[in-house]
Amino acid sequence: MKAIVFEKYGLPGKVLKCKEVAKPIPKENEVLIKIQATTVNDYDWSLVRGKPYLLRLMYGLSTPKYRISGMELSGTVEDIGSNVEKLKVGDAVFGDISKYGFGTFAEYISIHENAVIKKPDDLSFETAAAIPHASTLALQALRDIGEIKEGQKILINGGGGGVGTIGLQLAKLKNCEVTGVDSREKLDMMLSLGFDYVIDYKKVNFTKTEEQYDIILDCKTNKSTFSYLRALNPNGRYVTIGGNLFNLIRILFWGKFVPLFSTKRLQILGLKPNEGLDYICELVKQNKIKLKIDGPYRLEDTPSLIQYFGDGKHKGKIVIKMRA
């Protein structure tokens, strides 16, 4: 089978190669999935480069533990292990597999059956692949941690990516006013999707304006901890889903102490993969959420697409289709 493989850490264009590798055989609790579509995520950008270096403690100090990256898929079950109970051959499935491993930049993957769920019949494979990771990040950040309420004032830092474009639509279901922060090249697209206001991050630091927000959903974590507090309303909540590692550590540290002197909150989302997917899929089927897909592209394009993601040029969710 074809797969995008890397043997050492480095820039995607230099270390990723499209190769023929052995087709996996499912273990007793695994399913063999013929992948139809996959996506690019922040994990891929980090894993391939081995940065931040702290990641190497989990995924290999000098050489990668996982030779094939990728964490999101849609596809069809082709074979099952002896102890598989929830799925059968022929089932169409999708999901964020990161709880059980990586390896979706390939034509096939063998993964624990609990890593995926059945795909709704009325969703295409490309659409299904684009849903799990970004949508559950946005949903869990806004609903479960942010406790979003009707008519609130929301800011999304990194509004033009997969999480941002879905987060916008979830906020609009609550009639919220939503400001999006991203690069100048994405602002027109963001306005067309429904953002009330947009900010070019290169020109304006949103934490230094006089505006304050009920919820800040941060996909970047590229500002100082106390600047976020300044940008929150009383009782406001800052929720980050990822970004600069050292800033995340500061958020984690100060998040424990801020409640001692403030009604504001700083929190990091610990994602529960695939939790809430049924709800999101229902919203997609009802056209209450429309996915912004960048692509679909070919598997062979993966190295340049991961670099494209890392450069922050993607608009919405980058989707890779395995077969024409």
PDB file of C-alpha atoms in Angstrom:
ATOM      1  CA  MET A   1       0.000   0.000   0.000  1.00  0.00           C
ATOM      2  CA  LYS A   2       1.026   3.636  -0.421  1.00  0.00           C
ATOM      3  CA  ALA A   3       1.895   5.640   2.670  1.00  0.00           C
ATOM      4  CA  ILE A   4       3.612   8.903   3.577  1.00  0.00           C
ATOM      5  CA  VAL A   5       6.568   7.791   5.710  1.00  0.00           C
ATOM      6  CA  PHE A   6       9.262   9.585   7.709  1.00  0.00           C
ATOM      7  CA  GLU A   7      12.330   8.028   9.338  1.00  0.00           C
ATOM      8  CA  LYS A   8      13.667  11.160  11.030  1.00  0.00           C
ATOM      9  CA  TYR A   9      12.415  14.522  12.246  1.00  0.00           C
ATOM     10  CA  GLY A  10      12.587  17.588  10.043  1.00  0.00           C
ATOM     11  CA  LEU A  11      10.709  19.826   7.655  1.00  0.00           C
ATOM     12  CA  PRO A  12       7.892  17.972   5.863  1.00  0.00           C
ATOM     13  CA  GLY A  13       9.260  18.535   2.373  1.00  0.00           C
ATOM     14  CA  LYS A  14      12.604  17.021   3.344  1.00  0.00           C
ATOM     15  CA  VAL A  15      11.716  14.021   5.522  1.00  0.00           C
ATOM     16  CA  LEU A  16       8.338  12.806   4.220  1.00  0.00           C
ATOM     17  CA  LYS A  17       8.369  10.288   1.364  1.00  0.00           C
ATOM     18  CA  CYS A  18       5.577   8.476  -0.450  1.00  0.00           C
ATOM     19  CA  LYS A  19       6.500   4.775  -0.275  1.00  0.00           C
ATOM     20  CA  GLU A  20       5.086   1.296  -0.698  1.00  0.00           C
ATOM     21  CA  VAL A  21       4.792  -0.394   2.698  1.00  0.00           C
ATOM     22  CA  ALA A  22       3.226  -3.608   3.963  1.00  0.00           C
ATOM     23  CA  LYS A  23      -0.528  -3.634   4.411  1.00  0.00           C
ATOM     24  CA  PRO A  24      -1.271  -4.043   8.155  1.00  0.00           C
ATOM     25  CA  ILE A  25      -3.010  -7.069   9.665  1.00  0.00           C
ATOM     26  CA  PRO A  26      -5.567  -6.354  12.423  1.00  0.00           C
ATOM     27  CA  LYS A  27      -4.894  -7.621  15.950  1.00  0.00           C
ATOM     28  CA  GLU A  28      -7.688  -9.179  17.996  1.00  0.00           C
ATOM     29  CA  ASN A  29      -9.325  -5.849  18.994  1.00  0.00           C
ATOM     30  CA  GLU A  30      -8.510  -4.004  15.788  1.00  0.00           C
ATOM     31  CA  VAL A  31     -10.229  -3.268  12.500  1.00  0.00           C
ATOM     32  CA  LEU A  32      -8.473  -2.913   9.147  1.00  0.00           C
ATOM     33  CA  ILE A  33      -9.796   0.241   7.489  1.00  0.00           C
ATOM     34  CA  LYS A  34      -9.471   1.108   3.823  1.00  0.00           C
ATOM     35  CA  ILE A  35      -9.016   4.855   4.154  1.00  0.00           C
ATOM     36  CA  GLN A  36     -11.026   7.041   1.818  1.00  0.00           C
ATOM     37  CA  ALA A  37     -10.097  10.465   3.183  1.00  0.00           C
ATOM     38  CA  THR A  38      -7.905  12.023   5.849  1.00  0.00           C
ATOM     39  CA  THR A  39      -6.923  15.514   7.011  1.00  0.00           C
ATOM     40  CA  VAL A  40      -3.990  17.607   8.217  1.00  0.00           C
ATOM     41  CA  ASN A  41      -3.877  18.742  11.844  1.00  0.00           C
ATOM     42  CA  ASP A  42      -1.534  20.539  14.211  1.00  0.00           C
ATOM     43  CA  TYR A  43      -0.319  17.196  15.573  1.00  0.00           C
ATOM     44  CA  ASP A  44       1.061  16.351  12.114  1.00  0.00           C
ATOM     45  CA  TRP A  45       2.990  19.597  11.890  1.00  0.00           C
ATOM     46  CA  SER A  46       4.486  18.943  15.339  1.00  0.00           C
ATOM     47  CA  LEU A  47       5.131  15.188  15.013  1.00  0.00           C
ATOM     48  CA  VAL A  48       6.937  15.395  11.686  1.00  0.00           C
ATOM     49  CA  ARG A  49       9.270  18.149  12.904  1.00  0.00           C
ATOM     50  CA  GLY A  50       9.646  16.680  16.394  1.00  0.00           C
ATOM     51  CA  LYS A  51       8.897  20.110  17.836  1.00  0.00           C
ATOM     52  CA  PRO A  52       8.385  21.208  20.495  1.00  0.00           C
ATOM     53  CA  TYR A  53      11.142  18.904  21.689  1.00  0.00           C
ATOM     54  CA  LEU A  54       9.088  17.847  24.698  1.00  0.00           C
ATOM     55  CA  LEU A  55       6.945  15.786  22.309  1.00  0.00           C
ATOM     56  CA  ARG A  56       9.915  13.520  21.678  1.00  0.00           C
ATOM     57  CA  LEU A  57       9.653  12.174  25.231  1.00  0.00           C
ATOM     58  CA  MET A  58       6.365  10.566  24.131  1.00  0.00           C
ATOM     59  CA  TYR A  59       6.949   9.918  20.444  1.00  0.00           C
ATOM     60  CA  GLY A  60      10.667   9.083  20.155  1.00  0.00           C
ATOM     61  CA  LEU A  61      13.774  10.969  21.274  1.00  0.00           C
ATOM     62  CA  SER A  62      15.914  10.645  18.153  1.00  0.00           C
ATOM     63  CA  THR A  63      13.705   8.765  15.707  1.00  0.00           C
ATOM     64  CA  PRO A  64       9.899   8.814  15.380  1.00  0.00           C
ATOM     65  CA  LYS A  65       7.867   6.165  17.190  1.00  0.00           C
ATOM     66  CA  TYR A  66       5.218   6.481  14.477  1.00  0.00           C
ATOM     67  CA  ARG A  67       6.643   6.327  10.944  1.00  0.00           C
ATOM     68  CA  ILE A  68       3.297   7.375   9.483  1.00  0.00           C
ATOM     69  CA  SER A  69       1.513  10.458  10.808  1.00  0.00           C
ATOM     70  CA  GLY A  70      -2.155  11.421  10.474  1.00  0.00           C
ATOM     71  CA  MET A  71      -4.912  11.227  13.098  1.00  0.00           C
ATOM     72  CA  GLU A  72      -8.264  11.656  11.377  1.00  0.00           C
ATOM     73  CA  LEU A  73      -9.978   9.457   8.803  1.00  0.00           C
ATOM     74  CA  SER A  74     -13.041   8.174   7.056  1.00  0.00           C
ATOM     75  CA  GLY A  75     -13.115   4.813   5.333  1.00  0.00           C
ATOM     76  CA  THR A  76     -14.518   1.301   5.124  1.00  0.00           C
ATOM     77  CA  VAL A  77     -13.841  -1.686   7.373  1.00  0.00           C
ATOM     78  CA  GLU A  78     -12.128  -4.373   5.265  1.00  0.00           C
ATOM     79  CA  ASP A  79     -11.181  -6.910   7.953  1.00  0.00           C
ATOM     80  CA  ILE A  80     -11.677  -7.363  11.704  1.00  0.00           C
ATOM     81  CA  GLY A  81      -9.809  -8.987  14.593  1.00  0.00           C
ATOM     82  CA  SER A  82     -11.170 -11.977  16.484  1.00  0.00           C
ATOM     83  CA  ASN A  83     -12.487  -9.947  19.449  1.00  0.00           C
ATOM     84  CA  VAL A  84     -14.094  -7.073  17.553  1.00  0.00           C
ATOM     85  CA  GLU A  85     -17.751  -6.640  18.597  1.00  0.00           C
ATOM     86  CA  LYS A  86     -18.985  -3.206  17.473  1.00  0.00           C
ATOM     87  CA  LEU A  87     -18.072  -3.232  13.784  1.00  0.00           C
ATOM     88  CA  LYS A  88     -18.257  -5.587  10.833  1.00  0.00           C
ATOM     89  CA  VAL A  89     -16.680  -5.826   7.387  1.00  0.00           C
ATOM     90  CA  GLY A  90     -18.240  -3.283   5.051  1.00  0.00           C
ATOM     91  CA  ASP A  91     -19.082  -0.681   7.716  1.00  0.00           C
ATOM     92  CA  ALA A  92     -18.307   2.910   6.755  1.00  0.00           C
ATOM     93  CA  VAL A  93     -16.526   4.588   9.681  1.00  0.00           C
ATOM     94  CA  PHE A  94     -14.830   7.829  10.679  1.00  0.00           C
ATOM     95  CA  GLY A  95     -13.125   9.386  13.668  1.00  0.00           C
ATOM     96  CA  ASP A  96     -10.199  10.982  15.450  1.00  0.00           C
ATOM     97  CA  ILE A  97      -7.891   8.023  16.207  1.00  0.00           C
ATOM     98  CA  SER A  98      -5.301   9.920  18.284  1.00  0.00           C
ATOM     99  CA  LYS A  99      -6.229   8.177  21.554  1.00  0.00           C
ATOM    100  CA  TYR A 100      -4.987   4.906  20.002  1.00  0.00           C
ATOM    101  CA  GLY A 101      -2.220   6.057  17.671  1.00  0.00           C
ATOM    102  CA  PHE A 102      -1.493   7.686  14.331  1.00  0.00           C
ATOM    103  CA  GLY A 103      -1.095   6.571  10.741  1.00  0.00           C
ATOM    104  CA  THR A 104      -3.897   7.892   8.518  1.00  0.00           C
ATOM    105  CA  PHE A 105      -1.577   9.143   5.771  1.00  0.00           C
ATOM    106  CA  ALA A 106      -1.826   5.744   4.137  1.00  0.00           C
ATOM    107  CA  GLU A 107      -4.220   3.674   2.062  1.00  0.00           C
ATOM    108  CA  TYR A 108      -4.941   1.332   5.007  1.00  0.00           C
ATOM    109  CA  ILE A 109      -4.681   1.380   8.778  1.00  0.00           C
ATOM    110  CA  SER A 110      -5.264  -1.211  11.494  1.00  0.00           C
ATOM    111  CA  ILE A 111      -6.554   0.450  14.664  1.00  0.00           C
ATOM    112  CA  HIS A 112      -8.544  -0.395  17.809  1.00  0.00           C
ATOM    113  CA  GLU A 113     -12.263  -0.608  17.038  1.00  0.00           C
ATOM    114  CA  ASN A 114     -13.027   2.085  19.639  1.00  0.00           C
ATOM    115  CA  ALA A 115     -10.985   4.631  17.678  1.00  0.00           C
ATOM    116  CA  VAL A 116     -13.796   5.098  15.136  1.00  0.00           C
ATOM    117  CA  ILE A 117     -17.573   5.194  14.937  1.00  0.00           C
ATOM    118  CA  LYS A 118     -20.005   4.422  12.125  1.00  0.00           C
ATOM    119  CA  LYS A 119     -20.316   7.116   9.471  1.00  0.00           C
ATOM    120  CA  PRO A 120     -23.792   8.495   8.744  1.00  0.00           C
ATOM    121  CA  ASP A 121     -24.916   7.365   5.291  1.00  0.00           C
ATOM    122  CA  ASP A 122     -25.718  10.881   4.107  1.00  0.00           C
ATOM    123  CA  LEU A 123     -22.210  12.259   4.753  1.00  0.00           C
ATOM    124  CA  SER A 124     -19.558  11.923   2.062  1.00  0.00           C
ATOM    125  CA  PHE A 125     -16.205  10.446   3.048  1.00  0.00           C
ATOM    126  CA  GLU A 126     -14.525  13.830   2.474  1.00  0.00           C
ATOM    127  CA  THR A 127     -17.013  15.638   4.714  1.00  0.00           C
ATOM    128  CA  ALA A 128     -16.864  12.955   7.399  1.00  0.00           C
ATOM    129  CA  ALA A 129     -13.057  13.081   7.556  1.00  0.00           C
ATOM    130  CA  ALA A 130     -13.155  16.838   8.142  1.00  0.00           C
ATOM    131  CA  ILE A 131     -15.492  16.652  11.138  1.00  0.00           C
ATOM    132  CA  PRO A 132     -14.053  14.746  14.145  1.00  0.00           C
ATOM    133  CA  HIS A 133     -11.040  16.639  15.485  1.00  0.00           C
ATOM    134  CA  ALA A 134     -11.827  20.291  14.778  1.00  0.00           C
ATOM    135  CA  SER A 135     -15.528  20.069  15.566  1.00  0.00           C
ATOM    136  CA  THR A 136     -15.084  18.317  18.910  1.00  0.00           C
ATOM    137  CA  LEU A 137     -12.368  20.783  19.897  1.00  0.00           C
ATOM    138  CA  ALA A 138     -14.703  23.683  19.132  1.00  0.00           C
ATOM    139  CA  LEU A 139     -17.711  22.038  20.780  1.00  0.00           C
ATOM    140  CA  GLN A 140     -15.957  20.973  23.972  1.00  0.00           C
ATOM    141  CA  ALA A 141     -14.191  24.346  24.288  1.00  0.00           C
ATOM    142  CA  LEU A 142     -17.296  26.493  23.828  1.00  0.00           C
ATOM    143  CA  ARG A 143     -20.028  24.311  25.321  1.00  0.00           C
ATOM    144  CA  ASP A 144     -18.337  22.209  27.984  1.00  0.00           C
ATOM    145  CA  ILE A 145     -15.661  24.587  29.298  1.00  0.00           C
ATOM    146  CA  GLY A 146     -16.790  27.998  28.047  1.00  0.00           C
ATOM    147  CA  GLU A 147     -20.428  27.268  28.955  1.00  0.00           C
ATOM    148  CA  ILE A 148     -21.518  29.462  26.073  1.00  0.00           C
ATOM    149  CA  LYS A 149     -24.753  31.392  26.577  1.00  0.00           C
ATOM    150  CA  GLU A 150     -27.193  33.249  24.358  1.00  0.00           C
ATOM    151  CA  GLY A 151     -25.953  36.565  22.977  1.00  0.00           C
ATOM    152  CA  GLN A 152     -22.432  36.486  24.389  1.00  0.00           C
ATOM    153  CA  LYS A 153     -19.426  38.259  22.932  1.00  0.00           C
ATOM    154  CA  ILE A 154     -16.891  35.725  21.618  1.00  0.00           C
ATOM    155  CA  LEU A 155     -13.380  36.014  20.163  1.00  0.00           C
ATOM    156  CA  ILE A 156     -11.682  33.194  18.259  1.00  0.00           C
ATOM    157  CA  ASN A 157      -7.928  33.526  17.830  1.00  0.00           C
ATOM    158  CA  GLY A 158      -7.107  31.506  14.697  1.00  0.00           C
ATOM    159  CA  GLY A 159     -10.605  31.975  13.334  1.00  0.00           C
ATOM    160  CA  GLY A 160      -9.796  30.979   9.754  1.00  0.00           C
ATOM    161  CA  GLY A 161      -8.829  27.359  10.449  1.00  0.00           C
ATOM    162  CA  GLY A 162     -10.905  24.236  10.983  1.00  0.00           C
ATOM    163  CA  VAL A 163     -11.655  24.853  14.676  1.00  0.00           C
ATOM    164  CA  GLY A 164     -12.321  28.544  14.134  1.00  0.00           C
ATOM    165  CA  THR A 165     -14.771  28.142  11.272  1.00  0.00           C
ATOM    166  CA  ILE A 166     -16.781  25.518  13.182  1.00  0.00           C
ATOM    167  CA  GLY A 167     -16.548  27.459  16.446  1.00  0.00           C
ATOM    168  CA  LEU A 168     -18.034  30.472  14.687  1.00  0.00           C
ATOM    169  CA  GLN A 169     -21.065  28.493  13.590  1.00  0.00           C
ATOM    170  CA  LEU A 170     -21.602  26.947  17.017  1.00  0.00           C
ATOM    171  CA  ALA A 171     -21.495  30.445  18.519  1.00  0.00           C
ATOM    172  CA  LYS A 172     -23.963  31.752  15.946  1.00  0.00           C
ATOM    173  CA  LEU A 173     -26.451  29.070  16.995  1.00  0.00           C
ATOM    174  CA  LYS A 174     -26.493  30.973  20.300  1.00  0.00           C
ATOM    175  CA  ASN A 175     -26.804  34.353  18.511  1.00  0.00           C
ATOM    176  CA  CYS A 176     -23.403  35.442  19.760  1.00  0.00           C
ATOM    177  CA  GLU A 177     -21.325  38.313  18.406  1.00  0.00           C
ATOM    178  CA  VAL A 178     -18.117  36.731  17.102  1.00  0.00           C
ATOM    179  CA  THR A 179     -14.753  38.339  16.339  1.00  0.00           C
ATOM    180  CA  GLY A 180     -12.138  36.349  14.446  1.00  0.00           C
ATOM    181  CA  VAL A 181      -8.375  36.868  14.486  1.00  0.00           C
ATOM    182  CA  ASP A 182      -6.154  35.555  11.699  1.00  0.00           C
ATOM    183  CA  SER A 183      -3.939  36.594   8.781  1.00  0.00           C
ATOM    184  CA  ARG A 184      -5.000  39.286   6.316  1.00  0.00           C
ATOM    185  CA  GLU A 185      -5.351  36.713   3.521  1.00  0.00           C
ATOM    186  CA  LYS A 186      -8.171  34.930   5.399  1.00  0.00           C
ATOM    187  CA  LEU A 187     -10.239  37.900   6.542  1.00  0.00           C
ATOM    188  CA  ASP A 188     -12.556  38.172   3.505  1.00  0.00           C
ATOM    189  CA  MET A 189     -13.296  34.461   3.710  1.00  0.00           C
ATOM    190  CA  MET A 190     -14.010  34.780   7.424  1.00  0.00           C
ATOM    191  CA  LEU A 191     -16.429  37.660   6.877  1.00  0.00           C
ATOM    192  CA  SER A 192     -18.228  35.647   4.198  1.00  0.00           C
ATOM    193  CA  LEU A 193     -18.665  32.804   6.704  1.00  0.00           C
ATOM    194  CA  GLY A 194     -20.366  35.092   9.197  1.00  0.00           C
ATOM    195  CA  PHE A 195     -17.797  36.619  11.543  1.00  0.00           C
ATOM    196  CA  ASP A 196     -19.124  39.973  12.782  1.00  0.00           C
ATOM    197  CA  TYR A 197     -15.639  41.453  13.059  1.00  0.00           C
ATOM    198  CA  VAL A 198     -12.201  40.326  11.894  1.00  0.00           C
ATOM    199  CA  ILE A 199      -8.724  41.328  13.032  1.00  0.00           C
ATOM    200  CA  ASP A 200      -5.427  41.045  11.164  1.00  0.00           C
ATOM    201  CA  TYR A 201      -3.113  39.682  13.858  1.00  0.00           C
ATOM    202  CA  LYS A 202      -0.096  41.348  12.258  1.00  0.00           C
ATOM    203  CA  LYS A 203      -1.653  44.791  12.647  1.00  0.00           C
ATOM    204  CA  VAL A 204      -3.655  44.552  15.876  1.00  0.00           C
ATOM    205  CA  ASN A 205      -2.987  42.767  19.153  1.00  0.00           C
ATOM    206  CA  PHE A 206      -6.509  41.983  20.345  1.00  0.00           C
ATOM    207  CA  THR A 207      -5.390  41.903  23.986  1.00  0.00           C
ATOM    208  CA  LYS A 208      -4.280  45.547  23.791  1.00  0.00           C
ATOM    209  CA  THR A 209      -7.558  47.029  22.565  1.00  0.00           C
ATOM    210  CA  GLU A 210     -10.294  48.140  24.937  1.00  0.00           C
ATOM    211  CA  GLU A 211     -12.590  45.325  23.816  1.00  0.00           C
ATOM    212  CA  GLN A 212     -13.446  42.590  26.289  1.00  0.00           C
ATOM    213  CA  TYR A 213     -15.081  39.217  25.631  1.00  0.00           C
ATOM    214  CA  ASP A 214     -17.182  36.675  27.486  1.00  0.00           C
ATOM    215  CA  ILE A 215     -15.254  33.774  25.892  1.00  0.00           C
ATOM    216  CA  ILE A 216     -11.905  33.681  24.136  1.00  0.00           C
ATOM    217  CA  LEU A 217     -11.325  30.482  22.159  1.00  0.00           C
ATOM    218  CA  ASP A 218      -7.616  30.379  21.404  1.00  0.00           C
ATOM    219  CA  CYS A 219      -6.125  28.124  18.729  1.00  0.00           C
ATOM    220  CA  LYS A 220      -2.710  29.806  18.905  1.00  0.00           C
ATOM    221  CA  THR A 221      -1.807  30.663  22.540  1.00  0.00           C
ATOM    222  CA  ASN A 222       0.693  33.250  21.344  1.00  0.00           C
ATOM    223  CA  LYS A 223       0.154  36.031  23.888  1.00  0.00           C
ATOM    224  CA  SER A 224       1.148  36.522  27.525  1.00  0.00           C
ATOM    225  CA  THR A 225      -1.066  34.963  30.178  1.00  0.00           C
ATOM    226  CA  PHE A 226      -2.185  38.165  31.853  1.00  0.00           C
ATOM    227  CA  SER A 227      -2.949  39.863  28.557  1.00  0.00           C
ATOM    228  CA  TYR A 228      -5.743  37.329  28.093  1.00  0.00           C
ATOM    229  CA  LEU A 229      -7.221  38.289  31.467  1.00  0.00           C
ATOM    230  CA  ARG A 230      -7.233  41.913  30.369  1.00  0.00           C
ATOM    231  CA  ALA A 231      -9.290  40.974  27.305  1.00  0.00           C
ATOM    232  CA  LEU A 232     -11.974  39.119  29.308  1.00  0.00           C
ATOM    233  CA  ASN A 233     -15.171  40.518  30.764  1.00  0.00           C
ATOM    234  CA  PRO A 234     -15.838  39.888  34.467  1.00  0.00           C
ATOM    235  CA  ASN A 235     -16.722  36.174  34.736  1.00  0.00           C
ATOM    236  CA  GLY A 236     -15.186  35.704  31.272  1.00  0.00           C
ATOM    237  CA  ARG A 237     -13.539  32.443  30.253  1.00  0.00           C
ATOM    238  CA  TYR A 238     -10.390  31.903  28.230  1.00  0.00           C
ATOM    239  CA  VAL A 239     -10.108  28.421  26.693  1.00  0.00           C
ATOM    240  CA  THR A 240      -7.083  27.301  24.708  1.00  0.00           C
ATOM    241  CA  ILE A 241      -6.972  24.194  22.532  1.00  0.00           C
ATOM    242  CA  GLY A 242      -3.242  24.327  21.732  1.00  0.00           C
ATOM    243  CA  GLY A 243      -0.385  26.442  20.451  1.00  0.00           C
ATOM    244  CA  ASN A 244       2.926  27.557  21.901  1.00  0.00           C
ATOM    245  CA  LEU A 245       3.997  24.940  24.456  1.00  0.00           C
ATOM    246  CA  PHE A 246       5.636  27.318  26.924  1.00  0.00           C
ATOM    247  CA  ASN A 247       2.610  29.607  26.881  1.00  0.00           C
ATOM    248  CA  LEU A 248       0.402  26.577  27.501  1.00  0.00           C
ATOM    249  CA  ILE A 249       2.495  25.683  30.542  1.00  0.00           C
ATOM    250  CA  ARG A 250       2.032  29.227  31.855  1.00  0.00           C
ATOM    251  CA  ILE A 251      -1.733  29.011  31.292  1.00  0.00           C
ATOM    252  CA  LEU A 252      -1.793  25.705  33.164  1.00  0.00           C
ATOM    253  CA  PHE A 253       0.157  27.188  36.077  1.00  0.00           C
ATOM    254  CA  TRP A 254      -1.660  30.505  36.401  1.00  0.00           C
ATOM    255  CA  GLY A 255      -5.034  28.918  35.706  1.00  0.00           C
ATOM    256  CA  LYS A 256      -4.858  27.318  39.144  1.00  0.00           C
ATOM    257  CA  PHE A 257      -4.211  30.637  40.929  1.00  0.00           C
ATOM    258  CA  VAL A 258      -6.355  33.127  39.001  1.00  0.00           C
ATOM    259  CA  PRO A 259      -9.592  31.970  40.753  1.00  0.00           C
ATOM    260  CA  LEU A 260      -8.051  33.088  44.060  1.00  0.00           C
ATOM    261  CA  PHE A 261      -8.192  36.768  43.045  1.00  0.00           C
ATOM    262  CA  SER A 262     -10.507  36.969  40.012  1.00  0.00           C
ATOM    263  CA  THR A 263     -13.869  35.802  38.682  1.00  0.00           C
ATOM    264  CA  LYS A 264     -12.204  35.220  35.301  1.00  0.00           C
ATOM    265  CA  ARG A 265     -10.932  31.797  34.258  1.00  0.00           C
ATOM    266  CA  LEU A 266      -7.996  30.468  32.208  1.00  0.00           C
ATOM    267  CA  GLN A 267      -8.364  26.868  31.065  1.00  0.00           C
ATOM    268  CA  ILE A 268      -6.776  24.340  28.697  1.00  0.00           C
ATOM    269  CA  LEU A 269      -9.030  21.890  26.886  1.00  0.00           C
ATOM    270  CA  GLY A 270      -8.115  18.245  27.329  1.00  0.00           C
ATOM    271  CA  LEU A 271      -9.835  16.839  24.255  1.00  0.00           C
ATOM    272  CA  LYS A 272     -12.045  13.759  24.560  1.00  0.00           C
ATOM    273  CA  PRO A 273     -11.744  12.368  21.016  1.00  0.00           C
ATOM    274  CA  ASN A 274     -15.019  11.833  19.157  1.00  0.00           C
ATOM    275  CA  GLU A 275     -17.180  12.926  22.118  1.00  0.00           C
ATOM    276  CA  GLY A 276     -20.064  14.970  20.753  1.00  0.00           C
ATOM    277  CA  LEU A 277     -19.719  13.732  17.171  1.00  0.00           C
ATOM    278  CA  ASP A 278     -23.344  12.584  16.962  1.00  0.00           C
ATOM    279  CA  TYR A 279     -24.487  16.097  17.859  1.00  0.00           C
ATOM    280  CA  ILE A 280     -22.155  17.718  15.331  1.00  0.00           C
ATOM    281  CA  CYS A 281     -23.205  15.311  12.553  1.00  0.00           C
ATOM    282  CA  GLU A 282     -26.850  16.144  13.191  1.00  0.00           C
ATOM    283  CA  LEU A 283     -26.067  19.848  12.855  1.00  0.00           C
ATOM    284  CA  VAL A 284     -24.205  19.177   9.592  1.00  0.00           C
ATOM    285  CA  LYS A 285     -27.130  17.144   8.226  1.00  0.00           C
ATOM    286  CA  GLN A 286     -29.511  19.993   9.129  1.00  0.00           C
ATOM    287  CA  ASN A 287     -27.201  22.508   7.374  1.00  0.00           C
ATOM    288  CA  LYS A 288     -26.761  24.349  10.669  1.00  0.00           C
ATOM    289  CA  ILE A 289     -23.021  23.777  10.309  1.00  0.00           C
ATOM    290  CA  LYS A 290     -21.281  23.913   6.952  1.00  0.00           C
ATOM    291  CA  LEU A 291     -17.722  22.678   6.774  1.00  0.00           C
ATOM    292  CA  LYS A 292     -15.108  24.838   5.105  1.00  0.00           C
ATOM    293  CA  ILE A 293     -12.950  22.332   3.214  1.00  0.00           C
ATOM    294  CA  ASP A 294      -9.583  23.209   1.717  1.00  0.00           C
ATOM    295  CA  GLY A 295      -9.176  20.527  -0.954  1.00  0.00           C
ATOM    296  CA  PRO A 296      -9.522  17.629  -1.445  1.00  0.00           C
ATOM    297  CA  TYR A 297      -5.908  16.956  -2.377  1.00  0.00           C
ATOM    298  CA  ARG A 298      -3.961  13.791  -3.289  1.00  0.00           C
ATOM    299  CA  LEU A 299      -2.091  11.623  -0.800  1.00  0.00           C
ATOM    300  CA  GLU A 300       1.135  12.420  -2.663  1.00  0.00           C
ATOM    301  CA  ASP A 301       0.624  16.117  -1.830  1.00  0.00           C
ATOM    302  CA  THR A 302       0.807  15.462   1.934  1.00  0.00           C
ATOM    303  CA  PRO A 303       4.354  16.811   2.551  1.00  0.00           C
ATOM    304  CA  SER A 304       3.561  20.182   0.969  1.00  0.00           C
ATOM    305  CA  LEU A 305       0.148  20.264   2.662  1.00  0.00           C
ATOM    306  CA  ILE A 306       1.668  19.848   6.133  1.00  0.00           C
ATOM    307  CA  GLN A 307       4.032  22.716   5.360  1.00  0.00           C
ATOM    308  CA  TYR A 308       1.055  24.707   4.026  1.00  0.00           C
ATOM    309  CA  PHE A 309      -0.698  24.074   7.344  1.00  0.00           C
ATOM    310  CA  GLY A 310       2.385  25.036   9.355  1.00  0.00           C
ATOM    311  CA  ASP A 311       2.657  28.299   7.408  1.00  0.00           C
ATOM    312  CA  GLY A 312      -0.930  29.073   8.422  1.00  0.00           C
ATOM    313  CA  LYS A 313      -2.134  29.487   4.827  1.00  0.00           C
ATOM    314  CA  HIS A 314      -4.980  26.953   4.896  1.00  0.00           C
ATOM    315  CA  LYS A 315      -8.589  28.129   4.872  1.00  0.00           C
ATOM    316  CA  GLY A 316     -10.759  25.747   6.848  1.00  0.00           C
ATOM    317  CA  LYS A 317      -9.933  22.055   7.020  1.00  0.00           C
ATOM    318  CA  ILE A 318      -7.305  20.500   4.718  1.00  0.00           C
ATOM    319  CA  VAL A 319      -8.738  17.262   3.307  1.00  0.00           C
ATOM    320  CA  ILE A 320      -6.821  14.538   1.446  1.00  0.00           C
ATOM    321  CA  LYS A 321      -8.725  12.075  -0.751  1.00  0.00           C
ATOM    322  CA  MET A 322      -7.065   8.718  -1.265  1.00  0.00           C
ATOM    323  CA  ARG A 323      -8.572   7.878  -4.638  1.00  0.00           C
ATOM    324  CA  ALA A 324      -9.907   9.949  -7.508  1.00  0.00           C
TER     325      ALA A 324
END
